[in-house]
Each structure stands twice: as C-alpha cells, then as structure tokens.
mmCIF file of C-alpha atoms in Angstrom:
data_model
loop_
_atom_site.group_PDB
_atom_site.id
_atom_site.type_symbol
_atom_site.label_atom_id
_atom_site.label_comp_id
_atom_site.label_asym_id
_atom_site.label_seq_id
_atom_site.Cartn_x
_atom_site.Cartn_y
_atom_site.Cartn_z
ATOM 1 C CA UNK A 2 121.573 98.088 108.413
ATOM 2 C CA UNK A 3 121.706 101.404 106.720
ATOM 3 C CA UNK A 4 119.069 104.233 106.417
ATOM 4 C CA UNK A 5 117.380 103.146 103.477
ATOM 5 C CA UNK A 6 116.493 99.671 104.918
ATOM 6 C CA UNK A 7 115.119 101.542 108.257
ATOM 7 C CA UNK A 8 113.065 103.784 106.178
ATOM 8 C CA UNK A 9 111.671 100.649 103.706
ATOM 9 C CA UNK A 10 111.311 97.932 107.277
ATOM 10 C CA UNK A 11 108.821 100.844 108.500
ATOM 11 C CA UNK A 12 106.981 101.975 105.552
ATOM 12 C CA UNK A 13 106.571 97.998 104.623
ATOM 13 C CA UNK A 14 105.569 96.775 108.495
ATOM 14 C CA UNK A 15 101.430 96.847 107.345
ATOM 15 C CA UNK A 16 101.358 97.217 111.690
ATOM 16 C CA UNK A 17 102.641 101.215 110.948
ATOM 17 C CA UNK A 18 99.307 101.492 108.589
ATOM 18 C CA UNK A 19 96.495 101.407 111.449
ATOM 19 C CA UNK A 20 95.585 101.399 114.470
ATOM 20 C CA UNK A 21 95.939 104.346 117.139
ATOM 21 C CA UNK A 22 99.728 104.223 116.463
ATOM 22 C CA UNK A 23 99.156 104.181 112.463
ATOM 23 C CA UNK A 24 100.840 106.359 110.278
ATOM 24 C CA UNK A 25 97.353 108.038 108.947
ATOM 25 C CA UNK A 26 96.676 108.912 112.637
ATOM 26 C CA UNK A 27 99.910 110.338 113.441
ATOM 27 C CA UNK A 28 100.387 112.507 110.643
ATOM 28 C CA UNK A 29 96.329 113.531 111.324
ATOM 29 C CA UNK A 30 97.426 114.556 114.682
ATOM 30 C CA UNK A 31 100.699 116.303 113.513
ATOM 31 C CA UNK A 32 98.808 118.282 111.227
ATOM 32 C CA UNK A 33 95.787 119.112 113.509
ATOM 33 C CA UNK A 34 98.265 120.756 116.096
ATOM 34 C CA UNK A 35 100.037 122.036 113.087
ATOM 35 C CA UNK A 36 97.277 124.307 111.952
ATOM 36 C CA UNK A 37 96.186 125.059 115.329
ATOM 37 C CA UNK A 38 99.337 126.721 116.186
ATOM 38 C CA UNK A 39 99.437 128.182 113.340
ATOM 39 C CA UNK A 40 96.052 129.641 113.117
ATOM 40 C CA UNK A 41 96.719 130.833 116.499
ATOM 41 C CA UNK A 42 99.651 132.901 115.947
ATOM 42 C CA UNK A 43 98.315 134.141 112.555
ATOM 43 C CA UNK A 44 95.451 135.535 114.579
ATOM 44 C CA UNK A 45 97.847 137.413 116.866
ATOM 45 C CA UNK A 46 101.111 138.550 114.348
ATOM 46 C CA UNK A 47 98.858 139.379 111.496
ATOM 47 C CA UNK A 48 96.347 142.161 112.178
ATOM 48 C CA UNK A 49 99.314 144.054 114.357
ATOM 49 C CA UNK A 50 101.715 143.372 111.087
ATOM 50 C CA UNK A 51 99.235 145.080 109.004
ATOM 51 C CA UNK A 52 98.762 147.591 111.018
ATOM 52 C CA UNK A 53 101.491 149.026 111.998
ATOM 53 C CA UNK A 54 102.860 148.089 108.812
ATOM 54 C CA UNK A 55 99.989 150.308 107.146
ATOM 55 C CA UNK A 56 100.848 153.124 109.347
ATOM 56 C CA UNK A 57 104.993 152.559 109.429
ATOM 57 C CA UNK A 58 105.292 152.450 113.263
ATOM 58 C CA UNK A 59 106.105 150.263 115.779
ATOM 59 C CA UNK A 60 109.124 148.475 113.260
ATOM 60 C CA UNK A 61 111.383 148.507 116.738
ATOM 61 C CA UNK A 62 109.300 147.164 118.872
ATOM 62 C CA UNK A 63 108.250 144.305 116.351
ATOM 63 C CA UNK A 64 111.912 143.779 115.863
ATOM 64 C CA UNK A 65 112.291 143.597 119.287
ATOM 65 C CA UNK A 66 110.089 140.908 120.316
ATOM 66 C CA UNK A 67 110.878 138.774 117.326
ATOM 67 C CA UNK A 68 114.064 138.898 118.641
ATOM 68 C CA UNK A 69 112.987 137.602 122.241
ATOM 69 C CA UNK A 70 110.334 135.217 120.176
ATOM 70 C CA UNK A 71 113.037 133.503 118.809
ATOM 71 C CA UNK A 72 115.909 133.402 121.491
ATOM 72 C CA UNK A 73 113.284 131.798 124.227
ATOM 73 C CA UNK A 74 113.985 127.966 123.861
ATOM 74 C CA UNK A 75 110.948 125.969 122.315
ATOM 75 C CA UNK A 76 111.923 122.624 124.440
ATOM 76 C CA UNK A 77 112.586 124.647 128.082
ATOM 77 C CA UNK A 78 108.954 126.661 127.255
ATOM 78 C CA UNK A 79 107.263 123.083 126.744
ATOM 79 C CA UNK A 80 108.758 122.169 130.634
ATOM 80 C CA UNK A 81 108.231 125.278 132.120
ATOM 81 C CA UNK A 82 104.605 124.686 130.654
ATOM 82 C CA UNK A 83 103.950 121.256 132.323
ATOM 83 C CA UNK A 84 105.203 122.638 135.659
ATOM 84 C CA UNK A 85 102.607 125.190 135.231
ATOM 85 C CA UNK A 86 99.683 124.007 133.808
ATOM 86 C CA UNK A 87 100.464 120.018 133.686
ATOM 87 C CA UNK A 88 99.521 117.569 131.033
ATOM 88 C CA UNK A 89 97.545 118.538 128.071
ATOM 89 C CA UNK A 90 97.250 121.349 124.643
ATOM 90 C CA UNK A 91 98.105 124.132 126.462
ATOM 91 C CA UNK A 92 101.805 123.630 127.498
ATOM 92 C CA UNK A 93 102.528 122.396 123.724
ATOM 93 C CA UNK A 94 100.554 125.057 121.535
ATOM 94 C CA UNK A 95 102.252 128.063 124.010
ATOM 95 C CA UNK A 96 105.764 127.345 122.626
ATOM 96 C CA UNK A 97 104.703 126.349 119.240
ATOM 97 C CA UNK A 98 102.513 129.737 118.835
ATOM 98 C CA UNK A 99 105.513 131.645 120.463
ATOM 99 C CA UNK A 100 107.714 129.894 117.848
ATOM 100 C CA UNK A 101 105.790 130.769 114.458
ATOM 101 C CA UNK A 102 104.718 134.520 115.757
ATOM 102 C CA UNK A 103 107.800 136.154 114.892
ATOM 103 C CA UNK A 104 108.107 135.137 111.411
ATOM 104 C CA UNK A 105 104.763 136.026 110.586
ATOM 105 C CA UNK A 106 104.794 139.274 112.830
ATOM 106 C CA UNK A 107 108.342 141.023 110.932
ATOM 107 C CA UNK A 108 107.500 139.257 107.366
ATOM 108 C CA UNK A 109 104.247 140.968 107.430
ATOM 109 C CA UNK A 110 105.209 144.273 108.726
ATOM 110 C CA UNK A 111 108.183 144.248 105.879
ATOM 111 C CA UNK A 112 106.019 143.103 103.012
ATOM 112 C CA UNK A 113 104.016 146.660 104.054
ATOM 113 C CA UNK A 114 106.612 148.888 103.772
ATOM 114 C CA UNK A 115 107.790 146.907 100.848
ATOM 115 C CA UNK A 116 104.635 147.853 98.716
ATOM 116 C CA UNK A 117 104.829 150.651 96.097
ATOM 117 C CA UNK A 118 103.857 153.927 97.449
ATOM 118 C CA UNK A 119 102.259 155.735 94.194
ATOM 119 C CA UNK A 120 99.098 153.395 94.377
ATOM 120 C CA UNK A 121 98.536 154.037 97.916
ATOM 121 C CA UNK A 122 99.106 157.784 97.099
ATOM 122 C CA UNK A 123 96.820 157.237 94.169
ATOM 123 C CA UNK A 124 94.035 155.335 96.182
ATOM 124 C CA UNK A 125 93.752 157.963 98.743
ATOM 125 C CA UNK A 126 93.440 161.030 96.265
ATOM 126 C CA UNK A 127 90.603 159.221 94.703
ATOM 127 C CA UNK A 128 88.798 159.269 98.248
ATOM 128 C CA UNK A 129 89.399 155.863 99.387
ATOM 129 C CA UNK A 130 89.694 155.508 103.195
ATOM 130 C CA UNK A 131 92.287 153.759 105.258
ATOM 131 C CA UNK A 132 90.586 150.486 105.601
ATOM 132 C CA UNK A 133 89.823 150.214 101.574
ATOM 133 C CA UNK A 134 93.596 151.536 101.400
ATOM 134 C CA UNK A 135 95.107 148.655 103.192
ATOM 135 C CA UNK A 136 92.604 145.914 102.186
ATOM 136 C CA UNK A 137 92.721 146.321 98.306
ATOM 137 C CA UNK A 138 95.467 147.888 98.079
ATOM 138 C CA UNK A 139 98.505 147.337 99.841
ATOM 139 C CA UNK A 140 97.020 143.192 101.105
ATOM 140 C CA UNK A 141 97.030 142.568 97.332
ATOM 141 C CA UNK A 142 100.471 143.788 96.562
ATOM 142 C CA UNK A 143 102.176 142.814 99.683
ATOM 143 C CA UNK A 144 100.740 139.149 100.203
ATOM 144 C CA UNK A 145 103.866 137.377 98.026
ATOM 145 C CA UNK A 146 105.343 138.160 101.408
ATOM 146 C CA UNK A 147 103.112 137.766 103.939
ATOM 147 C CA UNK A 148 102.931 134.173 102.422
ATOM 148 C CA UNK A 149 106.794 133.747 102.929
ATOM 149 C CA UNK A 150 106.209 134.204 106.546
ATOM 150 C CA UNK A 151 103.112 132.036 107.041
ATOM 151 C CA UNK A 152 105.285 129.410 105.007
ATOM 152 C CA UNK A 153 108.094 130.111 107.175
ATOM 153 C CA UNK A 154 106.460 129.865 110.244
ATOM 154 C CA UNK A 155 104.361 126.491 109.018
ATOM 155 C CA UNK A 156 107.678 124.777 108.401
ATOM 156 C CA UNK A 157 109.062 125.644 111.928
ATOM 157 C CA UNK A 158 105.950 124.184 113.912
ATOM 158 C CA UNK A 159 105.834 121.083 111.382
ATOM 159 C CA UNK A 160 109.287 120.314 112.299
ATOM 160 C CA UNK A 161 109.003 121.399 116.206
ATOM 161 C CA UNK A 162 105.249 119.876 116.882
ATOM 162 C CA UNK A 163 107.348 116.560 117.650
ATOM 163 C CA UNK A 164 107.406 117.856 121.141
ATOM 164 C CA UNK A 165 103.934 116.883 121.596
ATOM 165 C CA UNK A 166 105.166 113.207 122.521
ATOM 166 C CA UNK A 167 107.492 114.305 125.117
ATOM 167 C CA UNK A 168 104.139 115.267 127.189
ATOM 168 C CA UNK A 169 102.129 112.451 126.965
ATOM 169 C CA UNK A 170 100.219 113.819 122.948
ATOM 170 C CA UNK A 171 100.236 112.247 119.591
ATOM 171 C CA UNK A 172 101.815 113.218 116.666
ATOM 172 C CA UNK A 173 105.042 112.024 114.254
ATOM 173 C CA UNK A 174 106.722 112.506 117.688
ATOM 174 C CA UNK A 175 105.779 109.801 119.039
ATOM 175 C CA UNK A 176 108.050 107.425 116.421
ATOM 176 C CA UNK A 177 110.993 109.050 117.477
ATOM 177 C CA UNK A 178 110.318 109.626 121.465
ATOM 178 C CA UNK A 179 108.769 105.835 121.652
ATOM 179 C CA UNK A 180 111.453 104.585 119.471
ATOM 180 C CA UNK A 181 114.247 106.199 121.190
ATOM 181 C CA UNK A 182 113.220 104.340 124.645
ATOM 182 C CA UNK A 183 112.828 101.142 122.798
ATOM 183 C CA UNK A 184 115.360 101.451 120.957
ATOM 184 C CA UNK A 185 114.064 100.750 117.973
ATOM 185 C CA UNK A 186 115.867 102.598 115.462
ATOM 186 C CA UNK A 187 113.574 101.929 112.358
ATOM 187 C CA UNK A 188 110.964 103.658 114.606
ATOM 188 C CA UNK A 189 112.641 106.580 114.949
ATOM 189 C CA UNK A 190 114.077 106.974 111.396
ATOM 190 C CA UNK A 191 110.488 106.571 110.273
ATOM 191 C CA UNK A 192 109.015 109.223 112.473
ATOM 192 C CA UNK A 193 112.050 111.552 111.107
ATOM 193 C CA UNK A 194 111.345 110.745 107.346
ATOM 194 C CA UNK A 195 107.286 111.188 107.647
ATOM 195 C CA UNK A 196 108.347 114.962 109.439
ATOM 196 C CA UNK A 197 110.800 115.592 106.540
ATOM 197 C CA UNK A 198 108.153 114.267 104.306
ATOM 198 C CA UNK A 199 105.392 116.769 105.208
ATOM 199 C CA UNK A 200 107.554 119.336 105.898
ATOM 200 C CA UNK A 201 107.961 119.077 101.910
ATOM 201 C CA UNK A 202 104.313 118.807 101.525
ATOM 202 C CA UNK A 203 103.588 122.378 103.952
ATOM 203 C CA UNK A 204 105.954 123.863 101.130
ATOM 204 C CA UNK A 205 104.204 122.558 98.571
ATOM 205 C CA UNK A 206 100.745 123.902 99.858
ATOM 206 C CA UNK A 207 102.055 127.388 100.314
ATOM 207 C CA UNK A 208 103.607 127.142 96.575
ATOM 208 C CA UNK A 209 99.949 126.106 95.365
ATOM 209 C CA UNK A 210 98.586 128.570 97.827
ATOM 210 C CA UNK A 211 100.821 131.741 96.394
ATOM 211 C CA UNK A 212 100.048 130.720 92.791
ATOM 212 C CA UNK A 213 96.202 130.585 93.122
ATOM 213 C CA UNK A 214 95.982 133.727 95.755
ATOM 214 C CA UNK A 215 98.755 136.194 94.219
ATOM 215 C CA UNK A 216 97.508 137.573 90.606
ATOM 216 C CA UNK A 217 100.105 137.554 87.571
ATOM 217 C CA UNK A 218 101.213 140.676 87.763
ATOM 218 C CA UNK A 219 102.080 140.847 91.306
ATOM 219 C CA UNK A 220 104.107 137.508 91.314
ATOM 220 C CA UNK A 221 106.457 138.874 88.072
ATOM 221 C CA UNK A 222 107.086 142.092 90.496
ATOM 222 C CA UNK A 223 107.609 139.685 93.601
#
C-alpha cells in the first residue's frame, strides 16, 4: 500500500470524523495551542523588537539570544519540562514559545532598521513624539516584515505542537504518536498530511493577513 491509499483509508474511515479522537477536534486542539504559543511569544519578542528597533540598540544582544533560542532542542525542553513541572500546558507551551520568539524577536528588530529614515526625520521636525513616531510611522512601513516573522514563527509551532501527544495532550500529534505504537501506519500518515495541510492554511492566513493590513504602497516597496 502506497501513500496515497494511507492518506484516502483515513480521510474515508467516517470513525476519523468525530468523536474525541475526530479530525475536527484534533485540528481544534492543534490550533488552540497554536495561537497560544504564539500569542505568547508575540507578547514577549514584539514590544522589545520595536523598541530597540526604534531606538537601534540592543541588535547584539537580540542576535544573541536568537541564537541560543534556536540551538536549545524543542523535544529535550519538552522532557526537561515534565521532570520539572509534570503533566500538563506548561511543559509544552515553554518550548513552543521559546521556539517562535526568535523569529519574531530579530524579524521585528530588522524590519525597524529597515524602514526609510526621511519620514521618521520628517515626522519628528513636524513635532511628533517618539511614541506617534514609531506607531504611525515606522509600524506602518515596517509591518511587511514583522508579518514574515509572525508567519515564520506560526509555521514552526504548527509543525512542532505535535509534541503535545508525547505528554499525555491532544492535538494532530496524537495520529502519529498513537499510530506509531499501534502501528498503524494510515494513522500516522494522516496525522502528517492534516499538519502539512494546515501548515499550508497558517500561510495562507498570513498572505490574507499582509494583503488586508499592509496598504498598496507599502507592499510595491516591500
């Protein structure tokens, strides 16, 4: 049996369509932990992107600990977790927030010092202050960017939130941890296909996303 007839068994079995272990209540969860993380880690990279991209310091140190952000291994963070804390949100959303914070940290400091500096010039000689300088602006003109790495980051906790089933959680994950110890291949393919598959839909979202939030002129520059 090939790939294709794993992917069209699961999709056809009506038992993958409801109940706890449907495929509406897996993706649900998948996307609920999604956005969690990466609300999260928005709240924490973005205001100290914009501001010490506003103020152009502090581009080491952000370098820096994207570098550490991204060299610390998701699956060992999820164990060391569970030692620590045991069962529950807390051990998953720590590595998945530690995951999509560096992307959204550097992207947003770069998109920044990426924005033209006559407007800004131009904006303060009229009077405006720092906080009307950065929020209309710089935001404006740099958010093409600061997209990317919210897009970036989205993608990387769709495709890592699997871990969730390793401890116990919901999730797509649970296709291919449960159908790895039953062996059921058409499980697992499945549960690899409907990631995949909204992976493709996070992209879409952001594409939608950048065309209604970023004005005309600002995407031809981008």
């Amino acid at each position: 049996m090939n790939l294709f007839h794993f992917i069209s068994d699961f999709f056809s079995d009506n038992a993958h369509w409801q109940g706890y272990d449907g495929i509406p209540t897996r993706v649900g969860e998948h996307i609920q932990y999604t956005l969690q993380a990466l609300g999260i880690a928005a709240l924490i990279a973005l205001p100290v992107g914009l501001v010490t991209g506003h103020y152009g310091r502090g581009g080491n140190a952000l370098a820096l600990i994207a570098v550490a952000g991204r060299a610390l291994p998701t699956f060992g963070l999820l164990v060391l977790m569970t030692l620590l804390v045991g069962f529950g949100m807390v051990n998953v959303m720590t590595p998945l927030v530690i995951l999509a914070v560096p992307p959204i940290l550097v992207t947003t400091y770069e998109a920044m010092r990426s924005v033209d500096p006559s407007p800004v010039d131009a904006a303060r000689g009229m009077g405006m202050g720092e906080f009307g300088v950065l929020f209309q602006v710089e935001v404006p003109a740099a958010l093409p960017l600061i997209l990317s790495g919210l897009r970036s980051a989205a993608i990387q906790i769709v495709s890592t939130a699997t871990i969730a089933a390793y401890v116990a959680l919901g999730g797509l994950g649970r296709y291919i941890v449960d159908g790895l110890y039953q062996r059921n291949y058409e499980k697992v393919v499945g549960g690899a296909t409907l990631v995949a598959g909204l992976a493709l839909v996070t992209l879409a979202v952001f594409w939608a996303a950048g065309r209604f939030a970023v004005s005309p002129g600002v995407r031809k520059r981008a």
